[in-house]
Amino acid sequence: MANYYTDIPELKYHLNNPMMERICELKEREYRDKEEFDYAPQDYADAIDSYDKVLEITGEITGEIIAPNAEGVDAEGPHCANGRVEYASGTKQNLDAMVKAGLNGMTMPRRFGGLNFPITPYTMCAEIVAAADAGFGNIWSLQDCIETLYEFGNEDQHSRFIPRVCAGETMSMDLTEPDAGSDLQSVMLKATFDEKENCWRLNGVKRFITNGDADLHLVLARSEAGTKDGRGLSMFIYDKREGGVNVRRIENKLGIHGSPTCELVYKNAKAELCGDRKLGLIKYVMALMNGARLGIAAQSVGLSQAAYNEGLAYARERKQFGKAIIDFPAVYDMLAIMKAKLDAGRALLYQTARYVDIYKALDDIARERKLTPEERKEQKQYAKLADSFTPLAKGMNSEYANQNAYDCIQIHGGSGFMMEYACQRIYRDARITSIYEGTTQLQTVAAIRYVTNGSYLATIRDFEAIPCSAEMEPLKARLVEMANKFEASMAKVKESQNQELLDFVARRLMEMAADIIMAHLLIQDATKAPELFAKSAVVYTHYVEAEIEKHQGYIGRFNTEELSSYRP
Ligand SMILES: Cc1cc2nc3c(=O)[nH]c(=O)nc-3n(C[C@H](O)[C@H](O)[C@H](O)COP(=O)(O)OP(=O)(O)OC[C@H]3O[C@@H](n4cnc5c(N)ncnc54)[C@H](O)[C@@H]3O)c2cc1C
């Protein structure tokens, strides 16, 4: 039987990254829980061992239950009757297995029934679940909405809601409306304060809500009558036990069939405010979405892995012209680039997760005591890195998942177009990753300020100073040249002082930065574990070198007057 964790040694490599020691020390507050909980780790080695064991269990459930159910769930899908959602039978089995194994509320403190996991090993679980069934991955991993409730809710809300999620209740994030998609400032769902009942009431419609019949919802709503922008929005907690929200319909969609995408009608639904009024979008939903973007990056890496596995297995088995198709350069080229994108994207994902872990753990400590000046500096440094890396991790991995799924079908030839092969499901499921939680264009909007303010370049220059093995030195030298090209392209666009031109080439600039960052991460990984990453480091450096030259050529030769030729 497959184990989706132990079968992928790259995951264990990332789990053992040296930054984990600091993460564990902060997250475990110097291992103080060991006195109170017998399952709490005693020290760093014990903590890593416990993550490893939980990942192994997740890998086992994934291999033995979730993966075998995926096809049936895809065919059956969820149903909607009387305003409620009924999951596909395989989804129910999957959820049941995850809850029984205690894999809910994983990142929450032990006093609420959680496992106090850092984001990094939790994200690994999300990746491996998505590799088996990306649709189910959504339902299970929406548990990370509880992070936002933990961060911004009060103690009373913590004690009422967090234990329920740790016990297996599900969550949803209700943001999108028919007229408010990428532009969430336009959200109009109305929140009014009911003086008589001393509670808030929600009225309106939400669209495209994943797992919209969840037990607990985080809802973005307009609490300030007469306002039109983000400053009039607040975040609310809606508890299904209170009633007032019905599912009008489930969308009929291209992929992730197991994941119910719902239209919700709020009729005087009782809700409670989470955090302060007016900070709903500006602060809380931004935090919620950053967490969810990391989740979609993990889902994308899982899908990339699944696409690679399917492509590789087929290429080894299929024979044409008297030999296995994997022996044709045109085929092994596709596979090598798929693997390189997978390894590079995963390196970026877990680097981002580690940055998030450090700043979030320090944020949490700051709720208990004042941080020292060194800790404050560390918190700021990692928060900035996490903010700048998150749109890259989401943007690049979701595009790579789509590219890998496309190549997986190509390797299968005509069989890839047939419904009996898993690659068609992977292809359909991957398509959404570059759309929800902010399209790739919106990830570019989030990332471009780190291009123009020089943050990415500074990170790249820091990476250049990290020693690497002699084998990797020539690759690193090529990366220095690529960074120079990125710097020159950026300077050219900045010099023009033309905002439209900057917006026009923003995605190319973002990709240049991301390509170089990922190649550096791969070189660092190949230095420590050449048996796992050396080939991908070579292939990826070669691949991105051509990409960087293409983008530099495009930007360098671009004449601003030509912009008018592009306008419809
Ligand atoms: C299956 C599925 C599940 C979903 N789950 C959830 C959920 O759980 N909760 C939730 O709240 N929402 C959810 N969504 C909604 C999802 O987040 C939005 O669909 C997405 O953010 C895009 O919004 P939109 O569909 O309105 O597209 P639009 O915003 O109308 O975008 C259309 C196009 O215009 C581009 N565009 C828009 N603005 C800009 C800009 N400023 N710069 C450059 N390009 C721009 C976009 O990139 C895109 O190409 C889900 C959607 C789907 C399909």
Coordinates of C-alpha atoms and ligand atoms in Angstrom, one line a residue:
M1 CA 0.0 0.0 0.0
A2 CA 1.2 3.5 -0.8
N3 CA 2.2 5.8 2.0
Y4 CA 2.0 9.4 0.7
Y5 CA 4.6 10.5 3.3
T6 CA 7.2 7.9 3.5
D7 CA 7.1 7.4 -0.3
I8 CA 8.4 10.9 -0.8
P9 CA 11.8 11.3 1.0
E10 CA 11.9 15.0 0.0
L11 CA 9.2 15.7 2.6
K12 CA 11.3 14.2 5.4
Y13 CA 14.3 16.3 4.2
H14 CA 12.2 19.5 4.5
L15 CA 10.9 18.5 7.9
N16 CA 14.5 18.3 9.1
N17 CA 15.5 21.8 7.9
P18 CA 17.7 23.5 10.5
M19 CA 15.2 26.3 11.0
M20 CA 12.8 23.8 12.6
E21 CA 14.9 23.9 15.8
R22 CA 14.0 27.6 16.3
I23 CA 10.4 27.0 15.2
C24 CA 10.0 24.2 17.8
E25 CA 11.6 26.2 20.6
L26 CA 9.2 29.1 20.0
K27 CA 6.1 27.0 19.3
E28 CA 6.7 24.7 22.3
R29 CA 7.8 27.6 24.6
E30 CA 10.8 25.7 25.6
Y31 CA 8.8 22.5 25.9
R32 CA 6.7 23.6 28.9
D33 CA 3.7 21.4 27.9
K34 CA 5.6 18.2 28.8
E35 CA 4.5 18.6 32.4
E36 CA 0.8 18.7 31.6
F37 CA 0.3 16.5 28.5
D38 CA 2.0 13.1 28.2
Y39 CA 2.0 13.4 24.4
A40 CA 3.8 16.8 24.4
P41 CA 7.4 16.6 23.2
Q42 CA 10.3 16.7 25.7
D43 CA 12.8 18.4 23.4
Y44 CA 13.6 19.2 19.8
A45 CA 14.3 15.6 18.7
D46 CA 11.1 14.4 20.3
A47 CA 9.1 17.2 18.6
I48 CA 10.5 16.3 15.2
D49 CA 9.8 12.6 15.9
S50 CA 6.2 13.4 16.8
Y51 CA 5.7 15.3 13.6
D52 CA 7.3 12.5 11.6
K53 CA 4.9 9.9 13.2
V54 CA 1.8 12.1 12.6
L55 CA 2.9 12.6 9.0
E56 CA 3.4 8.8 8.6
I57 CA -0.2 8.2 9.9
T58 CA -1.5 10.9 7.5
G59 CA 0.4 9.3 4.7
E60 CA -1.1 5.9 5.6
I61 CA -4.7 7.1 5.7
T62 CA -4.1 9.0 2.5
G63 CA -2.7 5.9 0.7
E64 CA -5.2 3.4 2.2
I65 CA -8.4 5.4 2.3
I66 CA -8.4 8.8 0.6
A67 CA -6.6 7.8 -2.6
P68 CA -8.7 4.7 -3.3
N69 CA -11.9 6.8 -2.7
A70 CA -10.9 9.6 -5.0
E71 CA -12.3 8.3 -8.2
G72 CA -15.7 7.4 -6.5
V73 CA -15.9 10.8 -4.9
D74 CA -15.1 12.5 -8.2
A75 CA -18.0 10.6 -9.9
E76 CA -20.5 10.9 -7.0
G77 CA -19.8 14.4 -5.7
P78 CA -21.9 16.1 -2.9
H79 CA -25.6 16.7 -3.0
C80 CA -27.8 19.5 -1.8
A81 CA -31.2 18.9 -0.3
N82 CA -33.4 21.2 1.9
G83 CA -30.6 23.8 2.1
R84 CA -28.1 21.3 3.5
V85 CA -25.1 19.6 1.9
E86 CA -24.6 15.8 1.9
Y87 CA -21.0 14.8 1.2
A88 CA -20.2 11.9 -1.2
S89 CA -20.0 8.7 0.7
G90 CA -16.2 8.4 0.2
T91 CA -15.8 12.0 1.6
K92 CA -17.6 10.9 4.7
Q93 CA -15.2 8.0 5.1
N94 CA -12.2 10.2 4.6
L95 CA -13.3 12.7 7.1
D96 CA -14.2 10.0 9.6
A97 CA -10.7 8.5 9.3
M98 CA -9.0 11.9 9.7
V99 CA -11.1 12.8 12.8
K100 CA -10.5 9.4 14.4
A101 CA -6.7 9.8 13.9
G102 CA -6.9 13.2 15.7
L103 CA -5.8 15.2 12.6
N104 CA -8.1 18.2 13.2
G105 CA -7.2 21.5 14.7
M106 CA -3.6 20.3 14.3
T107 CA -2.0 23.7 14.9
M108 CA -4.1 24.7 17.9
P109 CA -2.7 24.6 21.4
R110 CA -3.0 21.4 23.4
R111 CA -5.3 23.0 26.0
F112 CA -8.0 23.2 23.3
G113 CA -7.5 19.6 22.1
G114 CA -5.0 20.4 19.3
L115 CA -1.6 19.0 18.5
N116 CA 0.2 22.4 18.7
F117 CA 1.8 21.6 15.3
P118 CA 3.8 24.3 13.6
I119 CA 2.4 25.4 10.2
T120 CA 5.3 23.6 8.4
P121 CA 4.4 19.9 9.2
Y122 CA 0.7 20.8 9.0
T123 CA 1.3 22.1 5.5
M124 CA 3.0 18.8 4.7
C125 CA -0.1 17.0 5.7
A126 CA -2.2 19.3 3.5
E127 CA 0.2 18.5 0.6
I128 CA -0.1 14.8 0.9
V129 CA -3.8 14.8 1.3
A130 CA -4.2 16.9 -1.8
A131 CA -1.9 14.6 -3.8
A132 CA -4.5 11.9 -3.2
D133 CA -7.7 14.0 -3.6
A134 CA -7.4 17.7 -4.0
G135 CA -11.2 18.2 -3.5
F136 CA -11.1 16.4 -0.1
G137 CA -8.0 18.4 0.7
N138 CA -10.2 21.5 0.7
I139 CA -12.7 20.3 3.2
W140 CA -10.0 19.0 5.6
S141 CA -7.6 21.9 5.3
L142 CA -10.2 24.6 5.8
Q143 CA -9.6 23.7 9.5
D144 CA -6.8 26.3 9.2
C145 CA -9.5 29.1 9.3
I146 CA -9.3 28.4 13.1
E147 CA -5.8 30.1 13.0
T148 CA -7.6 33.4 12.3
L149 CA -10.1 32.9 15.0
Y150 CA -7.3 32.0 17.4
E151 CA -5.4 35.1 16.4
F152 CA -8.2 37.6 16.5
G153 CA -11.0 36.1 18.5
N154 CA -11.3 36.6 22.3
E155 CA -10.8 34.0 25.0
D156 CA -14.4 33.2 25.3
Q157 CA -14.6 32.5 21.6
H158 CA -11.4 30.4 21.8
S159 CA -12.9 28.2 24.5
R160 CA -16.2 27.8 22.7
F161 CA -15.1 27.2 19.1
I162 CA -11.5 25.9 19.0
P163 CA -12.3 22.6 20.9
R164 CA -15.1 21.9 18.4
V165 CA -12.7 22.2 15.4
C166 CA -10.2 20.0 17.2
A167 CA -12.9 17.4 17.6
G168 CA -13.6 17.4 13.9
E169 CA -16.1 20.1 13.1
T170 CA -15.5 21.8 9.7
M171 CA -15.1 25.4 8.7
S172 CA -15.6 27.7 5.7
M173 CA -14.5 31.2 4.8
D174 CA -17.4 33.2 3.3
L175 CA -15.9 36.1 1.4
T176 CA -16.9 36.1 -2.3
E177 CA -20.2 37.5 -3.5
P178 CA -21.6 37.8 -7.1
D179 CA -20.2 41.4 -7.4
A180 CA -17.2 40.9 -5.1
G181 CA -14.6 38.5 -6.3
S182 CA -11.0 39.7 -6.6
D183 CA -12.3 43.0 -5.4
L184 CA -13.4 42.1 -1.8
Q185 CA -13.8 45.8 -0.9
S186 CA -17.1 45.6 -2.7
V187 CA -18.6 43.0 -0.3
M188 CA -22.2 44.0 0.5
L189 CA -23.5 41.2 2.8
K190 CA -25.2 43.3 5.5
A191 CA -24.4 43.0 9.2
T192 CA -26.7 44.9 11.5
F193 CA -26.7 45.0 15.3
D194 CA -29.8 43.6 16.9
E195 CA -30.2 45.7 20.1
K196 CA -33.0 43.5 21.4
E197 CA -31.1 40.2 21.2
N198 CA -27.7 41.8 21.7
C199 CA -26.2 40.1 18.6
W200 CA -25.3 40.8 15.0
R201 CA -27.6 39.7 12.1
L202 CA -26.4 38.8 8.7
N203 CA -28.4 39.2 5.5
G204 CA -27.4 38.7 1.9
V205 CA -25.8 36.2 -0.5
K206 CA -22.4 34.6 -0.7
R207 CA -21.2 32.8 -3.8
F208 CA -18.6 30.1 -4.6
I209 CA -18.1 29.2 -0.9
T210 CA -16.1 26.0 -0.4
N211 CA -17.7 23.7 2.1
G212 CA -20.5 26.3 2.5
D213 CA -22.5 24.1 4.9
A214 CA -19.7 23.9 7.4
D215 CA -20.3 23.9 11.2
L216 CA -18.4 27.2 11.7
H217 CA -18.1 30.1 9.2
L218 CA -15.9 33.1 9.1
V219 CA -17.9 35.7 7.2
L220 CA -16.8 39.1 5.8
A221 CA -19.7 41.5 6.0
R222 CA -20.5 45.2 5.8
S223 CA -21.1 46.4 9.4
E224 CA -20.9 50.2 8.7
A225 CA -24.0 51.3 6.9
G226 CA -23.4 53.8 4.1
T227 CA -19.8 52.8 3.5
K228 CA -18.5 51.4 0.2
D229 CA -14.9 50.3 0.7
G230 CA -12.9 47.9 2.8
R231 CA -13.0 50.2 5.9
G232 CA -16.7 49.4 6.4
L233 CA -16.2 45.6 6.6
S234 CA -15.9 43.4 9.7
M235 CA -15.4 39.7 10.3
F236 CA -18.1 37.6 11.9
I237 CA -18.3 34.0 13.2
Y238 CA -21.5 32.2 12.2
D239 CA -22.3 29.0 14.0
K240 CA -24.5 26.6 12.0
R241 CA -26.2 25.5 15.3
E242 CA -27.8 29.0 15.4
G243 CA -29.4 28.5 11.9
G244 CA -30.2 31.3 9.4
V245 CA -27.9 30.3 6.5
N246 CA -29.1 27.9 3.7
V247 CA -27.3 26.5 0.8
R248 CA -29.3 27.5 -2.3
R249 CA -27.3 25.3 -4.7
I250 CA -24.0 23.5 -5.2
E251 CA -22.1 24.6 -8.3
N252 CA -21.5 22.1 -11.1
K253 CA -17.8 22.5 -11.9
L254 CA -14.8 21.3 -13.9
G255 CA -12.9 19.7 -11.1
I256 CA -12.5 19.2 -7.3
H257 CA -15.9 17.5 -7.4
G258 CA -15.7 16.2 -3.9
S259 CA -15.5 19.8 -2.6
P260 CA -18.9 21.4 -2.4
T261 CA -18.9 25.0 -3.8
C262 CA -22.0 26.6 -2.4
E263 CA -24.2 29.6 -2.9
L264 CA -25.4 30.7 0.5
V265 CA -28.4 32.7 1.5
Y266 CA -28.2 34.5 4.9
K267 CA -31.5 35.4 6.4
N268 CA -31.2 37.2 9.6
A269 CA -28.5 34.8 10.6
K270 CA -27.2 35.4 14.2
A271 CA -23.5 36.0 14.2
E272 CA -20.8 37.3 16.5
L273 CA -18.1 39.8 15.8
C274 CA -14.6 38.5 15.6
G275 CA -12.0 41.1 16.6
D276 CA -12.7 44.8 16.1
R277 CA -15.2 46.4 13.8
K278 CA -13.9 47.8 10.5
L279 CA -10.8 45.7 10.5
G280 CA -12.5 42.7 8.8
L281 CA -10.8 43.1 5.4
I282 CA -7.9 45.3 6.2
K283 CA -6.5 43.0 8.9
Y284 CA -8.3 39.8 9.5
V285 CA -9.2 38.6 6.0
M286 CA -5.7 39.5 4.8
A287 CA -4.4 37.1 7.5
L288 CA -7.0 34.5 6.7
M289 CA -6.1 34.7 3.0
N290 CA -2.4 34.5 3.6
G291 CA -2.9 31.3 5.5
A292 CA -5.3 30.0 2.8
R293 CA -2.8 30.9 0.0
L294 CA -0.2 28.8 1.7
G295 CA -2.8 26.0 1.8
I296 CA -3.4 26.3 -2.0
A297 CA 0.3 26.3 -2.6
A298 CA 0.4 23.0 -0.7
Q299 CA -2.5 21.7 -2.7
S300 CA -0.7 22.7 -5.9
V301 CA 2.5 20.9 -4.8
G302 CA 0.4 17.8 -4.0
L303 CA -1.2 17.9 -7.4
S304 CA 2.2 18.4 -9.1
Q305 CA 3.6 15.4 -7.3
A306 CA 0.5 13.3 -8.3
A307 CA 1.0 14.4 -12.0
Y308 CA 4.6 13.5 -11.9
N309 CA 4.0 10.1 -10.3
E310 CA 1.3 9.3 -13.0
G311 CA 3.5 10.5 -15.8
L312 CA 6.6 8.7 -14.7
A313 CA 4.8 5.4 -14.1
Y314 CA 3.1 5.5 -17.5
A315 CA 6.3 6.5 -19.3
R316 CA 8.2 3.5 -17.8
E317 CA 5.4 1.1 -18.8
R318 CA 4.4 2.3 -22.3
K319 CA 6.4 1.0 -25.2
Q320 CA 6.5 2.5 -28.7
F321 CA 9.0 1.8 -31.6
G322 CA 10.3 -1.1 -29.6
K323 CA 11.2 0.7 -26.4
A324 CA 9.8 2.3 -23.3
I325 CA 8.7 5.9 -24.1
I326 CA 10.7 7.2 -21.1
D327 CA 13.8 6.5 -23.2
F328 CA 12.9 9.2 -25.8
P329 CA 14.6 12.5 -25.0
A330 CA 11.3 14.4 -25.8
V331 CA 9.6 12.4 -23.0
Y332 CA 12.3 12.4 -20.4
D333 CA 12.8 16.1 -21.0
M334 CA 9.1 16.7 -20.0
L335 CA 9.5 14.4 -16.9
A336 CA 12.7 16.1 -15.8
I337 CA 11.2 19.6 -16.0
M338 CA 8.1 18.4 -14.2
K339 CA 10.3 17.0 -11.4
A340 CA 12.4 20.2 -11.3
K341 CA 9.3 22.4 -11.0
L342 CA 8.0 20.1 -8.3
D343 CA 11.2 20.2 -6.3
A344 CA 11.6 23.9 -6.8
G345 CA 8.0 24.7 -5.9
R346 CA 8.1 22.5 -2.8
A347 CA 11.4 24.2 -1.7
L348 CA 9.6 27.6 -2.0
L349 CA 6.5 26.3 -0.2
Y350 CA 8.4 25.1 2.9
Q351 CA 10.7 28.0 3.0
T352 CA 7.6 30.2 3.1
A353 CA 6.0 28.0 5.7
R354 CA 9.0 28.3 8.0
Y355 CA 9.0 32.1 7.7
V356 CA 5.3 32.0 8.7
D357 CA 6.0 29.7 11.6
I358 CA 8.6 31.9 13.1
Y359 CA 6.7 35.2 13.0
K360 CA 3.4 33.6 14.0
A361 CA 5.0 31.8 17.0
L362 CA 6.5 35.2 18.1
D363 CA 3.2 36.9 17.6
D364 CA 1.6 34.3 19.9
I365 CA 4.3 34.8 22.5
A366 CA 3.7 38.5 22.3
R367 CA 0.1 37.8 23.6
E368 CA 1.6 36.4 26.8
R369 CA 4.5 38.7 27.4
K370 CA 6.5 41.6 25.9
L371 CA 9.0 40.5 23.3
T372 CA 12.6 41.3 23.8
P373 CA 14.1 43.8 21.2
E374 CA 15.9 40.9 19.5
E375 CA 12.6 38.9 19.3
R376 CA 10.8 42.0 17.9
K377 CA 13.4 42.3 15.2
E378 CA 13.2 38.7 14.4
Q379 CA 9.4 38.9 14.3
K380 CA 9.4 41.8 11.9
Q381 CA 12.1 40.2 9.6
Y382 CA 10.2 37.0 9.2
A383 CA 6.8 38.6 8.9
K384 CA 8.1 40.6 6.0
L385 CA 9.7 37.5 4.4
A386 CA 6.5 35.6 4.8
D387 CA 4.4 38.3 3.3
S388 CA 6.7 38.6 0.3
F389 CA 7.1 34.9 -0.3
T390 CA 3.4 33.9 0.1
P391 CA 2.2 35.3 -3.3
L392 CA 5.2 33.7 -5.0
A393 CA 4.5 30.3 -3.4
K394 CA 0.9 30.4 -4.3
G395 CA 1.3 32.0 -7.7
M396 CA 4.2 29.8 -9.0
N397 CA 3.0 26.5 -7.5
S398 CA -0.5 26.8 -8.9
E399 CA 0.9 27.5 -12.3
Y400 CA 3.3 24.6 -12.0
A401 CA 0.5 22.3 -11.0
N402 CA -1.4 23.2 -14.1
Q403 CA 1.7 22.8 -16.3
N404 CA 2.6 19.5 -14.7
A405 CA -0.9 18.2 -15.1
Y406 CA -0.9 19.2 -18.8
D407 CA 2.5 17.4 -19.4
C408 CA 1.2 14.4 -17.5
I409 CA -1.6 14.1 -20.1
Q410 CA 0.8 14.7 -22.9
I411 CA 3.0 11.8 -21.7
H412 CA -0.1 9.6 -21.7
G413 CA -0.9 10.4 -25.4
G414 CA -4.5 9.5 -26.4
S415 CA -5.0 7.5 -23.2
G416 CA -4.5 10.8 -21.2
F417 CA -7.7 12.1 -22.8
M418 CA -9.7 9.1 -21.6
M419 CA -11.6 9.2 -18.4
E420 CA -10.2 6.0 -16.9
Y421 CA -6.8 7.5 -16.3
A422 CA -6.2 9.5 -13.1
C423 CA -4.4 12.2 -15.1
Q424 CA -7.6 13.7 -16.4
R425 CA -8.8 14.2 -12.8
I426 CA -5.5 15.8 -11.8
Y427 CA -5.7 18.1 -14.8
R428 CA -9.3 19.2 -13.9
D429 CA -8.5 19.5 -10.2
A430 CA -5.4 21.6 -10.9
R431 CA -7.2 24.2 -12.9
I432 CA -8.8 25.9 -10.0
T433 CA -5.5 26.4 -8.0
S434 CA -4.5 29.5 -10.0
I435 CA -7.9 31.0 -9.6
Y436 CA -9.2 30.8 -6.0
E437 CA -7.6 32.5 -3.0
G438 CA -6.7 35.2 -5.5
T439 CA -5.9 34.6 -9.1
T440 CA -2.3 34.5 -10.3
Q441 CA -2.9 38.1 -11.5
L442 CA -3.8 39.1 -7.9
Q443 CA -0.7 37.3 -6.5
T444 CA 1.2 39.5 -8.9
V445 CA -0.5 42.6 -7.5
A446 CA 0.5 41.4 -4.0
A447 CA 4.1 40.6 -5.1
I448 CA 5.0 43.6 -7.3
R449 CA 5.8 45.9 -4.4
Y450 CA 8.5 43.6 -3.3
V451 CA 10.0 43.7 -6.8
T452 CA 10.0 47.5 -6.9
N453 CA 11.2 48.1 -3.3
G454 CA 14.1 45.7 -3.8
S455 CA 13.1 43.1 -1.2
Y456 CA 13.3 40.1 -3.6
L457 CA 16.6 41.3 -4.9
A458 CA 18.0 41.7 -1.4
T459 CA 16.9 38.2 -0.5
I460 CA 18.5 36.9 -3.7
R461 CA 21.8 38.7 -2.8
D462 CA 21.6 37.1 0.7
F463 CA 21.2 33.7 -0.9
E464 CA 24.2 34.3 -3.1
A465 CA 26.3 34.7 0.1
I466 CA 25.3 31.2 1.4
P467 CA 28.1 28.7 0.7
C468 CA 27.3 25.7 -1.6
S469 CA 29.0 22.5 -2.7
A470 CA 31.7 22.6 -5.3
E471 CA 29.3 20.8 -7.7
M472 CA 26.8 23.5 -7.3
E473 CA 29.2 26.5 -7.6
P474 CA 28.9 26.8 -11.4
L475 CA 25.1 26.9 -11.1
K476 CA 25.2 29.6 -8.5
A477 CA 27.5 31.7 -10.7
R478 CA 24.8 31.5 -13.4
L479 CA 22.2 32.6 -10.9
V480 CA 24.3 35.7 -10.1
E481 CA 24.1 36.6 -13.8
M482 CA 20.3 36.0 -13.8
A483 CA 19.9 38.3 -10.8
N484 CA 21.8 41.0 -12.7
K485 CA 19.4 40.6 -15.6
F486 CA 16.4 40.8 -13.2
E487 CA 17.9 44.0 -11.7
A488 CA 18.4 45.5 -15.1
S489 CA 14.8 44.7 -16.2
M490 CA 13.5 46.2 -13.0
A491 CA 15.6 49.3 -13.4
K492 CA 14.4 49.8 -17.0
V493 CA 10.7 49.6 -16.0
K494 CA 11.2 51.9 -13.0
E495 CA 13.0 54.5 -15.1
S496 CA 10.1 54.8 -17.4
Q497 CA 8.0 56.0 -14.5
N498 CA 5.0 54.5 -16.3
Q499 CA 2.5 52.7 -14.0
E500 CA 0.7 51.1 -16.9
L501 CA 4.0 49.6 -18.1
L502 CA 4.8 48.3 -14.7
D503 CA 1.4 46.7 -14.3
F504 CA 1.8 45.2 -17.8
V505 CA 5.1 43.5 -17.2
A506 CA 4.6 42.9 -13.5
R507 CA 4.0 39.1 -13.9
R508 CA 7.2 38.7 -15.8
L509 CA 9.1 40.5 -13.1
M510 CA 7.5 38.5 -10.4
E511 CA 8.3 35.3 -12.2
M512 CA 12.0 36.3 -12.7
A513 CA 12.3 36.9 -9.0
A514 CA 10.5 33.7 -8.1
D515 CA 12.6 31.6 -10.6
I516 CA 15.9 32.8 -9.2
I517 CA 14.7 32.4 -5.5
M518 CA 13.6 28.8 -6.2
A519 CA 16.8 27.9 -8.1
H520 CA 18.8 29.2 -5.1
L521 CA 16.7 27.1 -2.7
L522 CA 17.3 24.0 -4.9
I523 CA 21.0 24.6 -4.9
Q524 CA 21.0 24.9 -1.1
D525 CA 19.0 21.6 -1.0
A526 CA 21.3 19.9 -3.5
T527 CA 24.3 20.9 -1.4
K528 CA 22.9 19.1 1.6
A529 CA 21.2 16.2 -0.1
P530 CA 22.6 15.8 -3.6
E531 CA 21.0 12.3 -4.0
L532 CA 17.6 14.0 -3.8
F533 CA 18.0 17.3 -5.5
A534 CA 21.2 17.5 -7.6
K535 CA 19.5 16.6 -10.9
S536 CA 16.6 19.0 -10.3
A537 CA 19.1 21.8 -9.5
V538 CA 20.8 21.3 -12.8
V539 CA 17.5 21.0 -14.8
Y540 CA 15.8 23.8 -13.1
T541 CA 18.8 26.2 -13.4
H542 CA 18.9 25.5 -17.1
Y543 CA 15.1 25.9 -17.4
V544 CA 14.9 29.3 -15.5
E545 CA 18.0 30.7 -17.3
A546 CA 16.0 30.5 -20.6
E547 CA 12.9 31.9 -18.9
I548 CA 14.9 34.9 -17.5
E549 CA 16.4 35.6 -20.9
K550 CA 13.0 35.5 -22.5
H551 CA 11.5 37.9 -19.9
Q552 CA 14.5 40.2 -20.1
G553 CA 14.3 40.2 -23.9
Y554 CA 10.6 41.0 -23.7
I555 CA 10.9 43.8 -21.2
G556 CA 14.1 45.2 -22.7
R557 CA 12.7 45.5 -26.2
F558 CA 9.3 46.8 -25.1
N559 CA 8.5 50.2 -26.4
T560 CA 5.9 52.0 -24.2
E561 CA 4.1 53.3 -27.3
E562 CA 3.3 49.7 -28.3
L563 CA 1.0 49.4 -25.3
S564 CA -1.8 50.9 -27.3
S565 CA -1.6 47.9 -29.7
Y566 CA -2.4 45.6 -26.8
R567 CA -5.5 47.5 -25.7
P568 CA -8.8 46.0 -27.1
Ligands
LIG1 C1 -14.3 26.2 -6.9 C2 -14.2 27.5 -6.2 C3 -14.1 27.6 -4.8 C4 -14.1 28.8 -4.2 N1 -14.0 28.8 -2.8 C5 -14.2 30.0 -2.2 C6 -14.3 30.1 -0.8 O1 -14.3 29.1 -0.1 N2 -14.5 31.3 -0.2 C7 -14.6 32.4 -0.9 O2 -14.9 33.5 -0.3 N3 -14.5 32.4 -2.3 C8 -14.2 31.3 -2.9 N4 -14.1 31.2 -4.3 C9 -14.1 32.5 -5.0 C10 -12.7 32.8 -5.6 O3 -11.8 33.2 -4.6 C11 -12.9 33.8 -6.7 O4 -13.6 33.2 -7.8 C12 -11.6 34.4 -7.2 O5 -11.0 35.2 -6.2 C13 -11.8 35.3 -8.4 O6 -12.9 36.1 -8.3 P1 -14.0 36.2 -9.5 O7 -14.4 34.8 -9.8 O8 -15.0 37.1 -9.1 O9 -13.2 36.7 -10.7 P2 -12.9 38.2 -11.1 O10 -12.5 39.0 -9.9 O11 -14.1 38.8 -11.8 O12 -11.7 38.1 -12.1 C14 -11.8 37.8 -13.5 C15 -10.5 38.0 -14.2 O13 -10.0 39.4 -14.0 C16 -8.7 39.4 -13.4 N5 -8.6 40.6 -12.5 C17 -9.5 41.0 -11.6 N6 -9.0 42.1 -10.9 C18 -7.7 42.3 -11.4 C19 -6.7 43.2 -11.1 N7 -6.8 44.1 -10.2 N8 -5.5 43.1 -11.8 C20 -5.3 42.2 -12.8 N9 -6.3 41.3 -13.1 C21 -7.5 41.3 -12.4 C22 -8.6 38.1 -12.7 O14 -7.2 37.7 -12.5 C23 -9.4 37.1 -13.6 O15 -8.5 36.7 -14.6 C24 -14.1 30.0 -4.9 C25 -14.2 29.9 -6.3 C26 -14.2 28.7 -7.0 C27 -14.4 28.7 -8.5

